[in-house]
XYZ file of C-alpha atoms in Angstrom:
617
model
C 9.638 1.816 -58.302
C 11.147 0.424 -55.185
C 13.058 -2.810 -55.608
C 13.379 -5.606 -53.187
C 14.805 -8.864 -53.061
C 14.935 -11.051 -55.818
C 11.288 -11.846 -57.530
C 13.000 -15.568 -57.596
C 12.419 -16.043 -53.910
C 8.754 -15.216 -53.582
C 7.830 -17.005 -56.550
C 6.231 -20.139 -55.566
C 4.043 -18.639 -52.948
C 0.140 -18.201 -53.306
C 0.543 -14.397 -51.889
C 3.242 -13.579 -54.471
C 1.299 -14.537 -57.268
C -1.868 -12.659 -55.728
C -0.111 -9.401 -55.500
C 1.737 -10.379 -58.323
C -2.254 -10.168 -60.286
C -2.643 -6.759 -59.022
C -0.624 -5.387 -62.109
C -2.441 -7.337 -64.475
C -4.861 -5.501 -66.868
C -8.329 -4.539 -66.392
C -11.689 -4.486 -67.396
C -12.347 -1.390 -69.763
C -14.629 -0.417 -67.429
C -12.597 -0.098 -64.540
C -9.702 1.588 -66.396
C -12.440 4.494 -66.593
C -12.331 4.621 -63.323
C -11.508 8.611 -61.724
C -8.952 6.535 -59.839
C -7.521 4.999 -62.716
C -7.618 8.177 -64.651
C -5.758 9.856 -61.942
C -3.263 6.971 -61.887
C -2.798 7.107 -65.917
C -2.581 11.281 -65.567
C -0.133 10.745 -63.029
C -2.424 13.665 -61.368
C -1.028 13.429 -57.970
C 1.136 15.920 -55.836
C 3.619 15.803 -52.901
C 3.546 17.749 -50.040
C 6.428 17.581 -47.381
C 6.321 18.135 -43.608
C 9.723 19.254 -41.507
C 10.826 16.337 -38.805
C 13.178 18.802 -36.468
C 16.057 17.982 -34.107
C 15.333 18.744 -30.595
C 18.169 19.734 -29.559
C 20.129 21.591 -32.261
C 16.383 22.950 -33.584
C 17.483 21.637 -37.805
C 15.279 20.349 -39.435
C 16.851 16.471 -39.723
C 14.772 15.886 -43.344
C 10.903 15.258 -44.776
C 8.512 13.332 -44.506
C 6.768 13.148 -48.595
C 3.500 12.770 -48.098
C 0.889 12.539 -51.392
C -2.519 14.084 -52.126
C -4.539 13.402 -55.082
C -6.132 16.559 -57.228
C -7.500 19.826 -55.581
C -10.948 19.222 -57.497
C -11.417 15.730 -57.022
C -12.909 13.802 -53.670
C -10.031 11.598 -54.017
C -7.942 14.856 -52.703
C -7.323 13.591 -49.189
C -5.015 10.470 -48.847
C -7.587 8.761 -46.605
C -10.043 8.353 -49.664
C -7.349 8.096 -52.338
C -5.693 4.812 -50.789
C -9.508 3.832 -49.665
C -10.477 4.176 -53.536
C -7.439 2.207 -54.490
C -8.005 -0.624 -51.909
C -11.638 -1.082 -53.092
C -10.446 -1.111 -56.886
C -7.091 -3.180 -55.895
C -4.926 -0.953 -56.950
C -2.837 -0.587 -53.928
C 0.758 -1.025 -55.207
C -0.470 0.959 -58.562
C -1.019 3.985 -56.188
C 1.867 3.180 -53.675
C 4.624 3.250 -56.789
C 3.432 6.118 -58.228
C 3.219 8.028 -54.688
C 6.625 6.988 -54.288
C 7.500 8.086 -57.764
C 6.234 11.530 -57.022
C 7.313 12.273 -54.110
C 10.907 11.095 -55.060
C 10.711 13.266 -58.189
C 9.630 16.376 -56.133
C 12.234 15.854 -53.410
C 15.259 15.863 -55.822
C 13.111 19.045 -58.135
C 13.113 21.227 -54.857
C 16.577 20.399 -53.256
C 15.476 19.644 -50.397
C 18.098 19.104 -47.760
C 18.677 16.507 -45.373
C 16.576 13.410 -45.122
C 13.435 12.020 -47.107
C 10.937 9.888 -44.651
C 9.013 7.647 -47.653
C 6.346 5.573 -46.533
C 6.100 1.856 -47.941
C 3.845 -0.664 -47.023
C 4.682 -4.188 -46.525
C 2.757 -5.362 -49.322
C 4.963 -3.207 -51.735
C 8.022 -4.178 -50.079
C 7.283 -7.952 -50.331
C 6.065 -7.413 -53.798
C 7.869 -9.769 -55.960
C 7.202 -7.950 -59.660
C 9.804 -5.304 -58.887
C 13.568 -6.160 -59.838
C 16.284 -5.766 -58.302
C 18.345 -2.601 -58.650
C 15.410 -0.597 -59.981
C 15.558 1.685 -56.944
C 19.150 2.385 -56.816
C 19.231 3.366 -60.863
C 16.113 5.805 -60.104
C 17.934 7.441 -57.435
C 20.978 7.687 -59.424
C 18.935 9.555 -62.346
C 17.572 11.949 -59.681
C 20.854 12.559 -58.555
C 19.806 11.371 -54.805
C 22.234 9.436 -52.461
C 20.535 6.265 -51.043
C 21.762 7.277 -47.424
C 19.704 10.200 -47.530
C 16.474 8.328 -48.262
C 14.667 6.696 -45.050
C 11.784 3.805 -45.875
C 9.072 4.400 -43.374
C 7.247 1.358 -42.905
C 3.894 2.199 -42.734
C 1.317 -0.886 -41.489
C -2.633 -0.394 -42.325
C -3.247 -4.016 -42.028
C -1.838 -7.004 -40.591
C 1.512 -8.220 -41.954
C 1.386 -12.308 -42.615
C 5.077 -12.742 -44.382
C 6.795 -10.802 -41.619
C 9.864 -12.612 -42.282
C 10.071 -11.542 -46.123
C 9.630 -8.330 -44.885
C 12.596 -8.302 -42.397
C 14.304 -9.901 -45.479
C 13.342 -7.169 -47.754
C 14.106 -4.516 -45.233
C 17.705 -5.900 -44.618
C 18.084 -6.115 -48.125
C 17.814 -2.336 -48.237
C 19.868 -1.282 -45.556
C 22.714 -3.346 -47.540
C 21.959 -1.195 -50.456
C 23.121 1.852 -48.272
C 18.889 3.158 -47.197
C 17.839 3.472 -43.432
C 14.932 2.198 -41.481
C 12.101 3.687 -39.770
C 8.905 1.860 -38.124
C 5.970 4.505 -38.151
C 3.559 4.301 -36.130
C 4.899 2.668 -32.812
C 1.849 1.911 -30.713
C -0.560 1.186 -33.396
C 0.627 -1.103 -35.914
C -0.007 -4.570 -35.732
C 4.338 -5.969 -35.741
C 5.982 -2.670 -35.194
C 7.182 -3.680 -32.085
C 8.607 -7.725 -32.834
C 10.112 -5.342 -35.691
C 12.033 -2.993 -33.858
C 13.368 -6.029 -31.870
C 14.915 -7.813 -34.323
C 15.611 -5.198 -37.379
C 17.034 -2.505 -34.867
C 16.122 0.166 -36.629
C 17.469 3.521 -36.901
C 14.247 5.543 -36.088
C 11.361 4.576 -34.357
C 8.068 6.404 -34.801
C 5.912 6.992 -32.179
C 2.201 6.907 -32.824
C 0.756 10.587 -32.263
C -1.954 9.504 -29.484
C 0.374 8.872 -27.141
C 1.798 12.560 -27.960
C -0.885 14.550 -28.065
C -2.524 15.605 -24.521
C 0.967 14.335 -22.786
C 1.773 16.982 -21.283
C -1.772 16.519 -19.024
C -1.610 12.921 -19.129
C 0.585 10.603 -16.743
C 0.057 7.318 -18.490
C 1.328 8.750 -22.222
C 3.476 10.280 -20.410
C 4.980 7.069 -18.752
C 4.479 5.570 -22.287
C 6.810 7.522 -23.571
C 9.563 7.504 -21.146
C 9.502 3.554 -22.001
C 10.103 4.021 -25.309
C 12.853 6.306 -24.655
C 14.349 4.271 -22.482
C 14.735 1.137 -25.026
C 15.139 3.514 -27.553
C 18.218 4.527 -25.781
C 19.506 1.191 -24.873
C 19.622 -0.281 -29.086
C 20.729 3.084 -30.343
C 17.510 4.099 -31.753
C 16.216 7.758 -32.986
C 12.980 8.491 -31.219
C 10.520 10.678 -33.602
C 7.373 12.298 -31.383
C 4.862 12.316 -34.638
C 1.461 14.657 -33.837
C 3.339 17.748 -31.617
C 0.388 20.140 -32.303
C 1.176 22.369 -28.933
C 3.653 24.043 -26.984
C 3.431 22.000 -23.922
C 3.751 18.994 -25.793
C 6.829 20.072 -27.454
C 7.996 20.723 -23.844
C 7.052 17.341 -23.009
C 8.396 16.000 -25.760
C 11.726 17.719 -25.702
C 12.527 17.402 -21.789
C 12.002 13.760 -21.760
C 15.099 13.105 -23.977
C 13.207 12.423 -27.356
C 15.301 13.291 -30.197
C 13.101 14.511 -33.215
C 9.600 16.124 -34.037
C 7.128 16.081 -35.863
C 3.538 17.801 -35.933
C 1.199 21.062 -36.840
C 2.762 23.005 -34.205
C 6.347 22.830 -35.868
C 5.183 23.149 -39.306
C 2.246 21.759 -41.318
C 2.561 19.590 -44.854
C 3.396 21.916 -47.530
C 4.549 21.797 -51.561
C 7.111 23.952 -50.745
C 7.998 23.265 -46.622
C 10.266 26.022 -44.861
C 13.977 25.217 -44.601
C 13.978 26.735 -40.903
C 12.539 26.187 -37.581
C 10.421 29.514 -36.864
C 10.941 31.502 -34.121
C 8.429 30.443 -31.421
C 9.407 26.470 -32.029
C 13.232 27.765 -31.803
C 12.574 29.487 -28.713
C 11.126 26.498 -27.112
C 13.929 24.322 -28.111
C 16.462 26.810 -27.000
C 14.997 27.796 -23.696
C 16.411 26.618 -20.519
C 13.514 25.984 -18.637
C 11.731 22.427 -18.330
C 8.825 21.518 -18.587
C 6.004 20.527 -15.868
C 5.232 17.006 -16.197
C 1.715 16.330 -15.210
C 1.416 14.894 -12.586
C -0.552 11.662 -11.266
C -3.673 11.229 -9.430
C -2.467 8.962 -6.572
C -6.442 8.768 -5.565
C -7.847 6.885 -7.990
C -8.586 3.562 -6.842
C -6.045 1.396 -5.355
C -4.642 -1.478 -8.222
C -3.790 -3.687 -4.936
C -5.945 -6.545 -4.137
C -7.086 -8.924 -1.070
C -4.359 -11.233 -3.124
C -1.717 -9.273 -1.635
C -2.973 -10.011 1.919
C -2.731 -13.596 1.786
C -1.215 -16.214 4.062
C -1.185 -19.787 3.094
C -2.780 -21.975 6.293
C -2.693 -25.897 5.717
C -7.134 -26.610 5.680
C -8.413 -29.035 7.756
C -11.098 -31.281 6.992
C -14.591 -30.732 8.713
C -14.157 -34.612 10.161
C -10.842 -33.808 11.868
C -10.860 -34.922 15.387
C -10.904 -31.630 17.452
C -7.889 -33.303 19.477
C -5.782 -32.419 16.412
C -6.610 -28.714 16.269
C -5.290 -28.580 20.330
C -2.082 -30.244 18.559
C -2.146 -27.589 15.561
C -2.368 -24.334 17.901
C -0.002 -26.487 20.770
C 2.671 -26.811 18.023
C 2.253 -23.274 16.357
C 1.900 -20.382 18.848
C 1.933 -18.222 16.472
C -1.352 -19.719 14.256
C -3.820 -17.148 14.815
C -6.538 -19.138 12.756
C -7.443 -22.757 11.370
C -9.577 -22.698 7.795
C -12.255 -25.639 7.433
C -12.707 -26.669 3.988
C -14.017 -29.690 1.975
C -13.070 -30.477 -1.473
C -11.658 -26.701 -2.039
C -15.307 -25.407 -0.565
C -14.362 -22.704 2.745
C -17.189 -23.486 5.142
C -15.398 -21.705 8.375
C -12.968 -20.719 10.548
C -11.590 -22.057 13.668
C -10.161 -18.850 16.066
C -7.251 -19.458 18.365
C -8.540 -17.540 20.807
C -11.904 -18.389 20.657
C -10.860 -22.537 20.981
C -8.710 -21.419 23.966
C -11.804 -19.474 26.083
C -13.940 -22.487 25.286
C -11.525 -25.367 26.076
C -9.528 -23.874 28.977
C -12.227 -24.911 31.515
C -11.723 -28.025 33.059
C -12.349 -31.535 31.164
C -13.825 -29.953 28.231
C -10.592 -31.578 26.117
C -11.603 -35.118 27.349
C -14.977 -34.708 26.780
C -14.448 -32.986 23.056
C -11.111 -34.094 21.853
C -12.483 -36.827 19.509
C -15.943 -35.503 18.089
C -15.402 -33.365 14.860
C -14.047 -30.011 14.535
C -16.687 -28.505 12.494
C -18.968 -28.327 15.435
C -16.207 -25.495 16.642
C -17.559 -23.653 13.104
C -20.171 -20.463 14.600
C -21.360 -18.788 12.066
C -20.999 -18.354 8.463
C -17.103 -17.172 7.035
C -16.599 -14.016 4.989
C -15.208 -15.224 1.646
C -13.480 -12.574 -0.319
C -12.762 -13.512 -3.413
C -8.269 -12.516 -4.319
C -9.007 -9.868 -6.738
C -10.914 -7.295 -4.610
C -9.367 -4.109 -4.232
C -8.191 -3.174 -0.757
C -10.208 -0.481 -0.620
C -13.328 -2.150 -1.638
C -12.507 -4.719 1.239
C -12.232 -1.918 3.395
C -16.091 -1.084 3.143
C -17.013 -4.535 2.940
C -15.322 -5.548 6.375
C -16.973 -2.103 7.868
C -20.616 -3.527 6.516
C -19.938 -6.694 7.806
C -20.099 -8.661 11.351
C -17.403 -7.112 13.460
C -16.634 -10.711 14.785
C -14.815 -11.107 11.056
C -12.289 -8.090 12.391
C -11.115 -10.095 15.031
C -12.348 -13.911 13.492
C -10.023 -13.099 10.231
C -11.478 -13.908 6.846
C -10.868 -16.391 3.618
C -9.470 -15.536 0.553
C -11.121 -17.508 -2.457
C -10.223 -18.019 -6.216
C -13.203 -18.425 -7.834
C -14.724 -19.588 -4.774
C -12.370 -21.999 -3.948
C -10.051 -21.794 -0.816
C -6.274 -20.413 -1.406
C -5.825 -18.782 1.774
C -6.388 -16.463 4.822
C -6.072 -12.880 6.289
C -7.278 -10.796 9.353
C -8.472 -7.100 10.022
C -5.285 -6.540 11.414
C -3.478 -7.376 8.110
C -6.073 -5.471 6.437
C -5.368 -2.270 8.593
C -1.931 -2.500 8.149
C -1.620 -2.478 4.978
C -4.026 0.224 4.702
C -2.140 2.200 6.744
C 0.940 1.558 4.717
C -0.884 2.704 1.647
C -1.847 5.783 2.568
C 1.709 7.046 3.835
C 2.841 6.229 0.547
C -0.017 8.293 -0.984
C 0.546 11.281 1.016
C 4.634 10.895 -0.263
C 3.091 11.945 -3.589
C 0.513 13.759 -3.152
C -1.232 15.801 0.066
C -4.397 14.265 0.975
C -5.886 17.574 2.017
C -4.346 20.026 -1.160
C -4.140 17.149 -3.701
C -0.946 18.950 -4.475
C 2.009 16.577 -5.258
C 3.760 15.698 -2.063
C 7.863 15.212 -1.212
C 8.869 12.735 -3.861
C 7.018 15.050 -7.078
C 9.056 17.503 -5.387
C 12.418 16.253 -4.710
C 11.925 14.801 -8.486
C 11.147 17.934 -10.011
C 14.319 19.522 -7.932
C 16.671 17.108 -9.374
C 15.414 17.439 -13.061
C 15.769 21.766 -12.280
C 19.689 20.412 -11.581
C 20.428 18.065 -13.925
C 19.091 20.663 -16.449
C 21.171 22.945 -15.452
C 18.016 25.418 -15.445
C 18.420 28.655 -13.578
C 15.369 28.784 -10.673
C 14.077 30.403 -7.551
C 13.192 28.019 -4.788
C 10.653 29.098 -2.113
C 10.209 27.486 1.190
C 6.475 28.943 2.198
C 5.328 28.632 5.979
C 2.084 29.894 8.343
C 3.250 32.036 11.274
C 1.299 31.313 14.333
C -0.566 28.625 12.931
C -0.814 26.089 15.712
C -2.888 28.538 18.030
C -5.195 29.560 15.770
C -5.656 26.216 14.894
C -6.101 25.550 18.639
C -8.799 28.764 18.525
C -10.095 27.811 15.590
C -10.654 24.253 15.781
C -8.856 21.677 13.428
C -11.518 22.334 10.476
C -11.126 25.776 10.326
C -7.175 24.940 10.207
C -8.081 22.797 7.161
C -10.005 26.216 6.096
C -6.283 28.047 5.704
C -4.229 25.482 4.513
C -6.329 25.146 1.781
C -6.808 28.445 1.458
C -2.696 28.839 1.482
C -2.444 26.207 -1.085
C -5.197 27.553 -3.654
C -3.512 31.456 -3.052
C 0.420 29.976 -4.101
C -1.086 27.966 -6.853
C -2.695 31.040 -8.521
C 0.469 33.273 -7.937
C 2.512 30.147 -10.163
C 2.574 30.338 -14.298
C 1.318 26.979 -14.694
C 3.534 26.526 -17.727
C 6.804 27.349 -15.789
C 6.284 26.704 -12.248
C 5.827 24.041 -9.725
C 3.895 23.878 -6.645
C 3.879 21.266 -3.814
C 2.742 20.445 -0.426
C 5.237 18.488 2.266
C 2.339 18.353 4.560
C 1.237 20.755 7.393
C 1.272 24.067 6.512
C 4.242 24.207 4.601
C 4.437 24.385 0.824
C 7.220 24.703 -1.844
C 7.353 26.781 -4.688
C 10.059 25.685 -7.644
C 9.613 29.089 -9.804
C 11.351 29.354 -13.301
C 8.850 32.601 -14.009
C 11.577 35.466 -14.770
C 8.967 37.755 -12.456
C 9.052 35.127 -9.541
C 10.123 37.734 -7.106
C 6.494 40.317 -8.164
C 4.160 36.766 -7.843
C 6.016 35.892 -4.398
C 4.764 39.058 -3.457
C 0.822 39.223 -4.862
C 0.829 35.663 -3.078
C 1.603 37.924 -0.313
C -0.989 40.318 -0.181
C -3.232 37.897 -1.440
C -2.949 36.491 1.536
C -3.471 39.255 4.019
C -6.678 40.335 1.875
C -8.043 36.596 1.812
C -7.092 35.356 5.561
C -8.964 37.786 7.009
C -12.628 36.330 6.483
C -11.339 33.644 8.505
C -10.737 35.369 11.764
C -13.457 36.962 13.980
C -13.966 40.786 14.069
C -12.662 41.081 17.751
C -9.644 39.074 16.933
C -9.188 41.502 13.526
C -9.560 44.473 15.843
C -6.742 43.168 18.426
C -4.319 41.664 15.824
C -4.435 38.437 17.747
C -5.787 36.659 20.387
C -4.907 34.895 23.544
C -4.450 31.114 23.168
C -2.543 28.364 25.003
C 1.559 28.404 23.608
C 3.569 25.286 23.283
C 5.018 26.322 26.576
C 1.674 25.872 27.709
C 1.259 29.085 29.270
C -1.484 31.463 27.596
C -0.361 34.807 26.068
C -1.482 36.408 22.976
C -0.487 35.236 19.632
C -0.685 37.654 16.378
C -2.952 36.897 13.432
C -1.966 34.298 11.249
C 0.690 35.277 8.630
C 2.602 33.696 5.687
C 6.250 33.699 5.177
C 8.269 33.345 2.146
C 11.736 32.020 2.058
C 13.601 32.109 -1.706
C 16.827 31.205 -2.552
C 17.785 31.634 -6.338
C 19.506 28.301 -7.478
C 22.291 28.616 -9.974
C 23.184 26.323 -12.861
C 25.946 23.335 -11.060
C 25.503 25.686 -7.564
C 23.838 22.529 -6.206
C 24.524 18.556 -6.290
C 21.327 17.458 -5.223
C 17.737 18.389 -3.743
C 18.893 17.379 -0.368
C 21.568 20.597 -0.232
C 18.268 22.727 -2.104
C 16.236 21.765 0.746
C 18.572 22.546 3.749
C 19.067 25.839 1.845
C 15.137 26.978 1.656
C 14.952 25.658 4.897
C 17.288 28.368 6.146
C 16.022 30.999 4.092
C 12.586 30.201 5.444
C 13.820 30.351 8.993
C 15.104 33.803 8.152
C 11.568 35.277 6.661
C 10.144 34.207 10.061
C 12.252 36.337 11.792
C 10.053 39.556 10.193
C 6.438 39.977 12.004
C 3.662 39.771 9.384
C 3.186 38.034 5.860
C 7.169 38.393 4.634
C 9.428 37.607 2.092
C 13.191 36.802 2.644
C 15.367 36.378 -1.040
C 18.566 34.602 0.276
C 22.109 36.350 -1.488
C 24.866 34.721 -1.563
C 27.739 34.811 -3.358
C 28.338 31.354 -4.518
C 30.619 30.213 -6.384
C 29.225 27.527 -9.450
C 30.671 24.021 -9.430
C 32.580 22.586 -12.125
């Protein structure tokens, strides 16, 4: 059915004339096939299935998709095209399917676009002539530019570059280009590279379950991204829910696909319906999941290393005195033979033992290795940090202070110390607790400040809520630090159930203050049940004495003792306006303020900044 490039240039090679063999007859046997009954019945149907725009929520065309009969087991595609693999009758079945669905397409009027999946064996095929397509099309009445081959890949392509030939070929002819599939197929991606394509298929497991999963979701930013930067049409095949629609559509991802916008059908609606036309309308964005900054750290002893020139275990011990004499900044001397650690020499352990008198003279010219105490701890470069962690807190606390070796395959490449281990430890966990609180596991100030500036560059209407514990400090002080721990969790568990976890956004900057980024249309009646929530739940942590009095006396910052009121929360809200703000540093001074102002009222409060502002062109 389709045509490609002239049969001329495949001729003379041994895969042309293979497939070429596929469309030679058969043993009578085999033509009794069901498969090649079906084939000579021309007993297959086409269903269709809706591939939406995102953003103006039309449908941009069809993907044809082909079933075999209703009473046969070679109904579902995955055993039809098994059937005809077995039987080799591949491109049999493939220009058929194609005749079908082409046929149906131009019987049903069917506007826009027509996805049609080809192989690369039929494209490369070398029995079709050339024109064939266009003069079918022509009969049907269907423009060429309207017609999309969807490259399809079930199996390894070995003449990729008659394929890129064949798919230039059509594009001259006036069709477009789509790679299905992106993420699975075996040259989709050397493809896109050098055909450019104008739409780009991404595989549905990297869809489906994005919206709870931080890696797909990453995936798919990346493809959007390049997408973006060759002028390529992103198509999200496998949408099946809501929140992945969300996802989908927040990211920037230009078309649809899936269950959830509409299913295969003979007959496929024309329209979006109303639920996947209010998601695509809607203002608000979507909550990206976020990640879990706890798993186990990616970086390695590697990163730890420092270089130190080895000495040999015959070098005169006079030359380490000239080593650490030249250097005051060498902390440590590594003893190896032929790439084998066997110790360390310690700067300051060399100094205590040589500053007595004469001990140079009497030392200077036996070997250095009788300076070696003890054996080294070899770690070999690609041990986590955190692993190393536990391993230097199991092992001799002389290797703190004595430094350790850093092997590759047990050979020496280098050196590091407690100290650098601590450090970078340290470093580590500050830049965990920027994304997520260690004690709430909710996502810290840069989810936050990210999640602002997507609100704004939206343009989504929200309410932004600065949440703070009154009087905190002394009943932490009363309380001791765990029972502190007690409320903040307590807090953070009490604003995450007041949130619609479809629409709203919680975080934690540390301490006892949280954030609340609220696009829920009843913000202001969840604000308030976080309230009283609150008051009901806070009381099983303070003694019945304390309960009684409303407070308790406890030391103030002032360091005098007086009596401090029972622990309260305050709420802070300012409702952001589309262009009010520039960035989530003016959001931030702006809840901060409102915050300040709900701790003005005694008891659990709630202070809904009004301004009249004016919105920024």
């Amino acid at each position: 059915m389709l045509s490609i490039l002239p049969v001329e240039k495949y001729r003379t090679t041994a895969r042309a004339q293979f497939l070429a063999s596929q469309f030679m007859p058969r043993p009578k046997e085999q033509a009794m096939s069901p498969l090649r009954e079906i084939l000579e019945q021309r007993r297959l149907s086409a269903l269709f299935q809706p591939i939406i725009d995102l953003k103006s929520g039309e449908f941009l065309g069809f993907e044809g998709l082909i079933r075999g009969p209703a009473d046969s087991p070679l109904h579902s595609p995955i055993n039809l095209f098994g059937a005809a693999e077995q039987q080799g009758l591949q491109l049999e079945l493939e220009m058929l399917s194609r005749q079908v669905v082409l046929e149906t397409f131009a019987k049903l009027s069917l506007p826009g676009n027509l996805f049609l999946n080809v192989s690369p064996e039929t494209l490369t095929n070398p029995s079709f002539k050339d024109g064939q397509t266009l003069a079918f099309l022509k009969q049907l009445g269907l423009d060429p530019a309207r017609v999309i081959i969807e490259i399809t890949e079930n199996q390894p392509t070995f003449d990729f570059e008659g394929m890129r030939d064949a798919l230039l070929h059509y594009r001259g002819m006036g069709f477009k280009i789509a790679i299905d599939d992106l993420g699975e197929g075996f040259s989709s991606l050397r493809l896109w590279s050098e055909l450019r394509p104008e739409f780009i298929k991404i595989d549905m497991h990297f869809v489906q379950g994005v919206d709870h999963d931080p890696i797909k979701l990453q995936f798919l930013k990346s493809i959007q991204h390049i997408a973006e930067s060759c002028g390529t049409h992103v198509i999200a095949e496998g949408v099946e829910t809501e929140a992945e629609l969300r996802v989908v559509k927040d990211i920037g991802i230009a078309l649809g696909q899936g269950y959830f916008i509409a299913r295969p059908s003979p007959t496929p609606p024309l329209l979006a319906s109303t639920e996947t036309s209010r998601i695509i309308n809607s203002s608000n964005i979507a909550l990206f999941p976020k990640a879990d900054f706890y798993q186990r750290s990616q970086t390695t002893a590697h990163k730890l290393l420092t270089y130190v020139e080895p000495v040999h275990p015959d070098t005169l011990i006079d030359h380490i005195f000239e080593r650490f004499n030249v250097n005051p900044a060498l902390r440590i001397i590594p003893v190896v033979k032929n790439s084998v650690p066997l110790g360390l020499i310690n700067r300051y352990h060399f100094i205590d033992r040589f500053s007595k008198p004469f001990q140079r003279e009497l030392h200077s010219k036996k070997p250095c290795s009788d300076l070696i105490q003890g054996d080294p701890l070899l770690v070999e470069k690609g041990m986590p940090i955190e692993e190393l962690s536990h391993f230097m807190a199991e092992a001799d606390s002389r290797h703190f202070a004595d430094g350790f070796i850093i092997t590759e395959n047990g050979r020496y490449i280098g050196v590091s110390s407690g100290q650098d281990l601590l450090r970078e430890l340290t470093q580590m966990q500050l830049e965990a607790a920027r994304y997520a609180n260690p004690l709430t596991l909710l996502p810290g100030n840069v989810p936050i400040n990210e999640h602002i500036e997507r609100l704004l560059l939206a343009n989504t209407p929200f309410v932004a809520c600065y949440c703070d514990l009154d009087h905190f400090k002394p009943f932490n002080d009363t309380y001791s630090y765990r029972k502190g721990d007690e409320m903040i969790q307590l807090t953070g568990r009490i604003l995450s159930w007041a949130c619609d976890p479809k629409l709203d956004f919680i975080g934690h900057i540390g301490g006892d203050d949280f954030i609340l980024l609220l696009q829920s249309r009843d913000w202001k009646a969840r604000c308030e049940q976080a309230l009283r929530s609150f008051e009901q739940a806070a009381e099983l942590l303070f003694r019945e004495e304390h309960l009684a009095a409303g407070g308790y006396n406890s030391e103030g910052r002032d360091g005098n003792v007086k009596f401090h009121p029972l622990t309260s929360l305050s709420i802070g809200a300012i409702q952001v306006a589309p262009r009010q703000f520039l960035s989530h540093h003016e959001v931030s001074a702006a809840m901060t303020d409102a915050k300040k102002m709900a701790k003005k009222t005694n008891g659990n409060s709630l202070f809904i900044e009004v301004r009249n502002t004016v919105a920024r062109q």
